[in-house]
CSV table of C-alpha atoms in Angstrom, one decimal:
chain,number,residue,atom,x,y,z
A,1,UNK,CA,37.7,1.5,125.5
A,2,UNK,CA,36.7,4.1,123.1
A,3,UNK,CA,37.2,3.6,119.4
A,4,UNK,CA,39.4,6.5,119.0
A,5,UNK,CA,41.4,5.2,122.3
A,6,UNK,CA,41.8,1.8,120.5
A,7,UNK,CA,42.9,2.9,117.6
A,8,UNK,CA,45.6,5.5,119.6
A,9,UNK,CA,46.7,2.3,121.0
A,10,UNK,CA,47.5,0.2,117.9
A,11,UNK,CA,49.3,3.1,116.3
A,12,UNK,CA,51.7,3.2,119.1
A,13,UNK,CA,52.0,-0.3,119.3
A,14,UNK,CA,52.8,-0.6,115.7
A,15,UNK,CA,55.6,2.4,116.1
A,16,UNK,CA,56.8,0.7,119.0
A,17,UNK,CA,57.3,-2.3,116.7
A,18,UNK,CA,58.8,-0.5,113.5
A,19,UNK,CA,61.4,1.2,116.2
A,20,UNK,CA,62.8,-1.8,117.4
A,21,UNK,CA,62.4,-4.0,114.5
A,22,UNK,CA,66.4,-4.0,112.7
A,23,UNK,CA,66.8,-2.5,109.9
A,24,UNK,CA,66.6,-4.6,106.7
A,25,UNK,CA,69.5,-6.3,105.0
A,26,UNK,CA,70.3,-4.3,101.5
A,27,UNK,CA,71.0,-6.3,98.8
A,28,UNK,CA,74.5,-6.8,96.9
A,29,UNK,CA,73.0,-4.4,93.8
A,30,UNK,CA,72.0,-1.7,96.9
A,31,UNK,CA,75.0,-1.7,98.7
A,32,UNK,CA,76.7,-1.2,95.6
A,33,UNK,CA,74.5,1.3,94.5
A,34,UNK,CA,74.8,3.2,97.7
A,35,UNK,CA,78.9,3.3,97.9
A,36,UNK,CA,80.3,2.8,94.5
A,37,UNK,CA,80.2,6.4,94.2
A,38,UNK,CA,82.5,6.8,97.4
A,39,UNK,CA,85.1,4.0,95.9
A,40,UNK,CA,88.1,5.6,93.9
A,41,UNK,CA,91.4,3.9,92.6
A,42,UNK,CA,94.6,5.6,93.6
A,43,UNK,CA,97.6,6.1,91.6
A,44,UNK,CA,101.4,7.1,92.7
A,45,UNK,CA,104.2,8.5,90.3
A,46,UNK,CA,107.5,8.7,91.4
A,47,UNK,CA,109.7,12.6,91.0
A,48,UNK,CA,110.0,11.7,87.0
A,49,UNK,CA,105.8,11.4,86.9
A,50,UNK,CA,106.4,7.7,86.0
A,51,UNK,CA,103.8,5.2,87.6
A,52,UNK,CA,104.6,4.0,90.7
A,53,UNK,CA,102.0,2.0,92.5
A,54,UNK,CA,98.4,1.9,92.6
A,55,UNK,CA,95.4,1.2,95.2
A,56,UNK,CA,92.0,2.3,96.2
A,57,UNK,CA,90.5,4.9,98.4
A,58,UNK,CA,87.3,5.5,100.1
A,59,UNK,CA,85.6,8.7,100.8
A,60,UNK,CA,85.3,9.9,104.2
A,61,UNK,CA,84.4,13.7,104.1
A,62,UNK,CA,84.4,16.5,101.6
A,63,UNK,CA,87.2,16.6,99.8
A,64,UNK,CA,88.8,13.8,102.1
A,65,UNK,CA,89.8,10.0,101.2
A,66,UNK,CA,91.3,7.7,103.0
A,67,UNK,CA,93.9,4.7,101.9
A,68,UNK,CA,96.7,2.4,103.4
A,69,UNK,CA,99.7,4.3,103.8
A,70,UNK,CA,101.8,1.7,102.1
A,71,UNK,CA,99.6,2.4,98.7
A,72,UNK,CA,101.8,6.0,98.9
A,73,UNK,CA,105.3,5.0,99.8
A,74,UNK,CA,107.8,6.8,98.0
A,75,UNK,CA,105.1,8.7,95.7
A,76,UNK,CA,106.0,12.3,94.6
A,77,UNK,CA,102.6,12.6,93.1
A,78,UNK,CA,99.4,11.0,93.8
A,79,UNK,CA,96.3,10.6,92.0
A,80,UNK,CA,92.5,9.9,92.9
A,81,UNK,CA,91.0,8.7,89.5
A,82,UNK,CA,87.6,7.2,88.4
A,83,UNK,CA,86.8,6.4,84.5
A,84,UNK,CA,87.8,9.8,82.9
A,85,UNK,CA,88.2,11.5,86.1
A,86,UNK,CA,91.3,12.3,87.8
A,87,UNK,CA,92.3,14.9,91.0
A,88,UNK,CA,95.5,15.5,92.4
A,89,UNK,CA,95.8,14.2,95.8
A,90,UNK,CA,97.8,15.5,99.0
A,91,UNK,CA,98.8,13.8,102.0
A,92,UNK,CA,96.8,15.3,104.8
A,93,UNK,CA,96.7,12.9,108.1
A,94,UNK,CA,98.9,9.6,109.1
A,95,UNK,CA,98.8,7.0,111.4
A,96,UNK,CA,101.8,5.0,109.7
A,97,UNK,CA,101.7,2.4,112.4
A,98,UNK,CA,98.3,1.5,112.0
A,99,UNK,CA,98.6,2.4,108.0
A,100,UNK,CA,95.9,4.3,107.7
A,101,UNK,CA,96.6,8.0,105.4
A,102,UNK,CA,94.2,10.7,104.5
A,103,UNK,CA,94.0,12.4,101.4
A,104,UNK,CA,92.8,15.9,100.8
A,105,UNK,CA,91.3,16.2,97.5
A,106,UNK,CA,90.5,19.4,95.9
A,107,UNK,CA,87.5,19.1,93.8
A,108,UNK,CA,86.2,15.8,94.5
A,109,UNK,CA,82.4,16.1,94.6
A,110,UNK,CA,82.1,12.5,96.0
A,111,UNK,CA,79.9,12.0,98.6
A,112,UNK,CA,81.5,10.4,101.7
A,113,UNK,CA,80.3,7.3,103.3
A,114,UNK,CA,78.7,6.5,106.5
A,115,UNK,CA,81.3,4.8,109.0
A,116,UNK,CA,80.3,1.8,111.2
A,117,UNK,CA,81.4,0.9,114.3
A,118,UNK,CA,83.6,-2.2,113.7
A,119,UNK,CA,83.2,-3.0,117.2
A,120,UNK,CA,80.1,-4.6,117.0
A,121,UNK,CA,80.9,-6.8,113.8
A,122,UNK,CA,80.6,-10.3,114.6
A,123,UNK,CA,81.8,-13.6,112.7
A,124,UNK,CA,79.2,-14.8,110.5
A,125,UNK,CA,77.8,-11.3,109.4
A,126,UNK,CA,77.7,-10.6,105.5
A,127,UNK,CA,80.3,-7.9,104.3
A,128,UNK,CA,81.1,-6.6,100.8
A,129,UNK,CA,84.5,-5.6,99.6
A,130,UNK,CA,84.9,-2.8,97.1
A,131,UNK,CA,88.2,-2.1,95.4
A,132,UNK,CA,90.2,-2.1,92.5
A,133,UNK,CA,92.1,-5.2,92.4
A,134,UNK,CA,94.9,-4.9,89.2
A,135,UNK,CA,93.5,-1.8,88.5
A,136,UNK,CA,90.3,-3.2,87.3
A,137,UNK,CA,87.6,-0.2,88.8
A,138,UNK,CA,85.2,-0.6,91.3
A,139,UNK,CA,85.2,-4.5,91.5
A,140,UNK,CA,82.7,-5.8,94.3
A,141,UNK,CA,83.1,-8.9,95.9
A,142,UNK,CA,80.7,-10.5,98.9
A,143,UNK,CA,81.5,-13.0,101.9
A,144,UNK,CA,81.4,-13.3,105.5
A,145,UNK,CA,83.2,-12.2,108.2
A,146,UNK,CA,85.5,-15.1,109.0
A,147,UNK,CA,87.6,-14.1,112.2
A,148,UNK,CA,88.3,-11.3,113.9
A,149,UNK,CA,91.8,-11.0,115.1
A,150,UNK,CA,92.7,-9.3,118.1
A,151,UNK,CA,96.3,-8.4,119.7
A,152,UNK,CA,97.5,-9.5,123.4
A,153,UNK,CA,95.5,-6.6,124.9
A,154,UNK,CA,92.3,-7.8,123.5
A,155,UNK,CA,91.9,-4.8,120.8
A,156,UNK,CA,90.5,-5.4,117.6
A,157,UNK,CA,93.5,-5.3,114.9
A,158,UNK,CA,92.1,-7.2,111.7
A,159,UNK,CA,88.6,-8.2,110.2
A,160,UNK,CA,89.3,-11.4,108.7
A,161,UNK,CA,86.7,-12.6,105.5
A,162,UNK,CA,86.0,-14.5,103.1
A,163,UNK,CA,85.3,-11.5,100.6
A,164,UNK,CA,88.0,-11.8,97.8
A,165,UNK,CA,90.8,-9.3,97.8
A,166,UNK,CA,93.7,-8.8,95.7
A,167,UNK,CA,96.8,-6.7,94.8
A,168,UNK,CA,95.5,-3.5,94.1
A,169,UNK,CA,92.4,-3.3,96.5
A,170,UNK,CA,94.4,-1.9,99.1
A,171,UNK,CA,92.6,1.2,101.0
A,172,UNK,CA,89.2,-0.5,99.5
A,173,UNK,CA,86.1,-0.7,101.3
A,174,UNK,CA,85.0,-3.6,103.5
A,175,UNK,CA,81.2,-2.4,104.1
A,176,UNK,CA,78.4,-4.2,105.9
A,177,UNK,CA,74.8,-4.7,104.5
A,178,UNK,CA,73.5,-1.4,105.4
A,179,UNK,CA,76.1,0.1,103.3
A,180,UNK,CA,78.2,1.5,106.5
A,181,UNK,CA,82.1,1.1,106.2
A,182,UNK,CA,83.6,-1.3,108.9
A,183,UNK,CA,87.0,-1.5,107.3
A,184,UNK,CA,89.5,-0.8,104.9
A,185,UNK,CA,90.9,-3.8,102.9
A,186,UNK,CA,94.5,-4.2,103.3
A,187,UNK,CA,95.7,-8.1,102.7
A,188,UNK,CA,94.7,-10.6,100.5
A,189,UNK,CA,96.4,-13.9,99.6
A,190,UNK,CA,96.0,-17.7,98.5
A,191,UNK,CA,98.1,-19.8,100.7
A,192,UNK,CA,99.6,-23.1,99.0
A,193,UNK,CA,96.7,-25.0,100.1
A,194,UNK,CA,94.3,-23.1,98.0
A,195,UNK,CA,93.0,-21.3,101.5
A,196,UNK,CA,91.5,-17.6,100.3
A,197,UNK,CA,93.0,-15.7,103.1
A,198,UNK,CA,91.7,-11.7,103.1
A,199,UNK,CA,92.3,-8.9,105.7
A,200,UNK,CA,90.9,-5.1,106.7
A,201,UNK,CA,92.0,-3.1,109.4
A,202,UNK,CA,89.1,-1.6,111.4
A,203,UNK,CA,86.8,1.1,110.5
A,204,UNK,CA,87.5,2.5,114.5
A,205,UNK,CA,91.1,3.5,113.4
A,206,UNK,CA,89.7,5.8,110.3
A,207,UNK,CA,87.9,7.5,113.5
A,208,UNK,CA,91.1,7.7,115.5
A,209,UNK,CA,93.0,8.7,112.4
A,210,UNK,CA,92.6,12.6,113.5
A,211,UNK,CA,94.1,12.5,117.1
A,212,UNK,CA,96.5,9.8,116.4
A,213,UNK,CA,97.7,12.3,112.9
A,214,UNK,CA,98.0,15.5,115.5
A,215,UNK,CA,100.3,13.4,118.1
A,216,UNK,CA,102.7,11.9,115.3
A,217,UNK,CA,102.8,14.8,113.2
A,218,UNK,CA,104.0,16.8,116.8
A,219,UNK,CA,106.5,14.4,117.2
A,220,UNK,CA,107.7,14.6,113.6
A,221,UNK,CA,108.0,18.2,113.3
A,222,UNK,CA,110.1,18.0,116.4
A,223,UNK,CA,112.7,15.7,115.2
A,224,UNK,CA,112.6,17.8,112.0
A,225,UNK,CA,113.6,21.0,113.4
A,226,UNK,CA,115.5,19.6,116.3
A,227,UNK,CA,118.7,20.8,114.6
A,228,UNK,CA,120.4,24.2,116.3
A,229,UNK,CA,120.0,26.3,113.2
A,230,UNK,CA,116.5,25.4,112.7
A,231,UNK,CA,114.3,27.8,115.2
A,232,UNK,CA,110.5,26.9,115.0
A,233,UNK,CA,107.7,29.1,116.1
A,234,UNK,CA,106.0,28.5,119.1
A,235,UNK,CA,102.6,29.9,118.3
A,236,UNK,CA,100.6,31.6,115.6
A,237,UNK,CA,101.5,35.2,116.6
A,238,UNK,CA,105.5,34.3,116.4
A,239,UNK,CA,105.4,33.0,113.0
A,240,UNK,CA,107.6,35.2,110.5
A,241,UNK,CA,105.0,34.6,107.5
A,242,UNK,CA,101.8,32.7,106.0
A,243,UNK,CA,103.1,30.0,104.2
A,244,UNK,CA,102.4,30.9,100.7
A,245,UNK,CA,103.8,34.3,101.1
A,246,UNK,CA,106.6,33.9,98.9
A,247,UNK,CA,107.5,37.7,98.3
A,248,UNK,CA,108.8,37.6,101.9
A,249,UNK,CA,110.8,34.5,101.6
A,250,UNK,CA,114.7,35.4,102.7
A,251,UNK,CA,117.6,35.3,100.5
A,252,UNK,CA,115.4,34.8,97.7
A,253,UNK,CA,116.4,34.3,93.7
A,254,UNK,CA,113.8,33.7,91.5
A,255,UNK,CA,115.1,30.1,91.1
A,256,UNK,CA,114.6,29.8,94.9
A,257,UNK,CA,110.8,31.5,94.9
A,258,UNK,CA,109.9,29.1,91.6
A,259,UNK,CA,111.2,25.8,93.7
A,260,UNK,CA,109.3,27.0,97.1
A,261,UNK,CA,106.1,27.1,94.9
A,262,UNK,CA,107.0,23.5,93.7
A,263,UNK,CA,107.3,23.1,97.4
A,264,UNK,CA,103.7,24.5,98.1
A,265,UNK,CA,102.2,21.6,96.1
A,266,UNK,CA,104.0,18.6,97.6
A,267,UNK,CA,102.2,16.3,99.9
A,268,UNK,CA,102.9,16.3,103.7
A,269,UNK,CA,105.3,15.4,105.4
A,270,UNK,CA,107.5,18.0,103.7
A,271,UNK,CA,110.2,20.4,104.4
A,272,UNK,CA,112.5,23.7,103.0
A,273,UNK,CA,115.4,25.1,103.5
A,274,UNK,CA,117.2,28.0,102.7
A,275,UNK,CA,120.5,29.4,103.2
A,276,UNK,CA,122.1,32.9,103.4
A,277,UNK,CA,124.1,32.3,100.5
A,278,UNK,CA,120.6,31.9,98.4
A,279,UNK,CA,120.5,28.1,97.9
A,280,UNK,CA,117.9,25.9,99.2
A,281,UNK,CA,116.9,22.5,99.1
A,282,UNK,CA,113.5,20.7,99.7
A,283,UNK,CA,112.3,17.0,100.9
A,284,UNK,CA,109.2,15.1,101.3
A,285,UNK,CA,108.0,11.8,102.8
A,286,UNK,CA,108.4,10.0,106.2
A,287,UNK,CA,110.1,6.9,106.6
A,288,UNK,CA,106.7,4.9,106.6
A,289,UNK,CA,107.8,2.1,109.3
A,290,UNK,CA,109.2,5.3,111.8
A,291,UNK,CA,107.9,8.5,110.7
A,292,UNK,CA,109.6,10.1,113.8
A,293,UNK,CA,113.1,8.5,113.3
A,294,UNK,CA,115.9,10.4,112.0
A,295,UNK,CA,116.2,11.1,108.3
A,296,UNK,CA,112.8,13.3,108.5
A,297,UNK,CA,112.0,16.0,105.6
A,298,UNK,CA,113.5,18.7,107.4
A,299,UNK,CA,117.1,16.5,108.3
A,300,UNK,CA,117.4,15.3,105.0
A,301,UNK,CA,117.1,18.9,103.1
A,302,UNK,CA,119.2,20.3,106.1
A,303,UNK,CA,122.3,17.8,105.5
A,304,UNK,CA,121.8,18.6,101.4
A,305,UNK,CA,122.0,22.3,102.2
A,306,UNK,CA,125.1,22.1,104.3
A,307,UNK,CA,126.7,19.7,102.2
A,308,UNK,CA,126.5,22.3,99.6
A,309,UNK,CA,128.3,24.9,101.5
A,310,UNK,CA,126.8,28.2,100.4
A,311,UNK,CA,126.5,29.7,103.6
A,312,UNK,CA,124.8,29.2,106.9
A,313,UNK,CA,121.2,26.8,106.4
A,314,UNK,CA,118.1,27.6,108.0
A,315,UNK,CA,114.5,25.5,108.1
A,316,UNK,CA,112.3,27.5,106.7
A,317,UNK,CA,108.9,25.6,106.6
A,318,UNK,CA,107.9,22.1,107.6
A,319,UNK,CA,104.8,21.0,106.5
A,320,UNK,CA,102.2,23.7,106.5
A,321,UNK,CA,103.7,26.6,108.7
A,322,UNK,CA,106.8,28.5,108.5
A,323,UNK,CA,109.3,27.6,111.3
A,324,UNK,CA,111.6,30.4,110.4
A,325,UNK,CA,111.8,33.5,112.3
A,326,UNK,CA,114.0,36.7,111.7
A,327,UNK,CA,115.9,36.8,114.7
A,328,UNK,CA,117.4,33.0,113.3
A,329,UNK,CA,119.6,35.1,110.8
A,330,UNK,CA,121.2,36.7,113.8
A,331,UNK,CA,122.4,34.0,115.5
């Protein structure tokens, strides 16, 4: 074999070894440096702008962060915070059954994390939890995957870990030794015999959120505008107006327009109801245990409007589109 051929063979062998070799595990310091900038504190507020609850969230796309839905319960305003920075957030997607909600955060520049494959998580592997327990920002704990909890169908539903999780960490990140997100921390407890039990929901549920949200949202809209006085548009071409076209709001007074502007800032799910007498009602928030149940925002706002007896009530907007059509006013 010539010298050139031998050199080429050695180079190819070295390349094969490099490709086959597993990635080196990052140290705890390296994992923290890689992902800490993508973990934020969630603060929620009631209608009087008083604090309700706090938790954690992980940035998974540009201007988008995921958290546990239960962190957002009863919130009228949501804020993502870190040190001296704060950004208002609105609910963008939800999967209440799995307790995964995504927030839209305008102005947030944090880099998204890399989603790992929770289906490949193994008992005994090293993991790191980063969250905001008791409001203590960016607290990191290390541990192992203690067990993988599955349902009757064999599907992974919880990752059990020895990494410490406390209140305020709900919605934080559980990362592998490459800094990939493999779960959202959700439950942490210390039982009476002092055994530390901590859990995270699998990252696969984050990947599946868009599809499941679309299904839940469609069902919610159907339930929310099922009343005969509501006339939903069936296609984009049938829509009466853009959602933000306030000048086309029918039966509008200046006060109604003011409240509609406020409605546009509210998180999803939401609904705005008008009456032919110039009254209005708005409602936000789904029932966290069953967002398709009676009591959707549209139904609640409609009931309140009808109780006011200011004329026939009509659902005007649901979530992010106008569902009213001009012919509804003549029926």
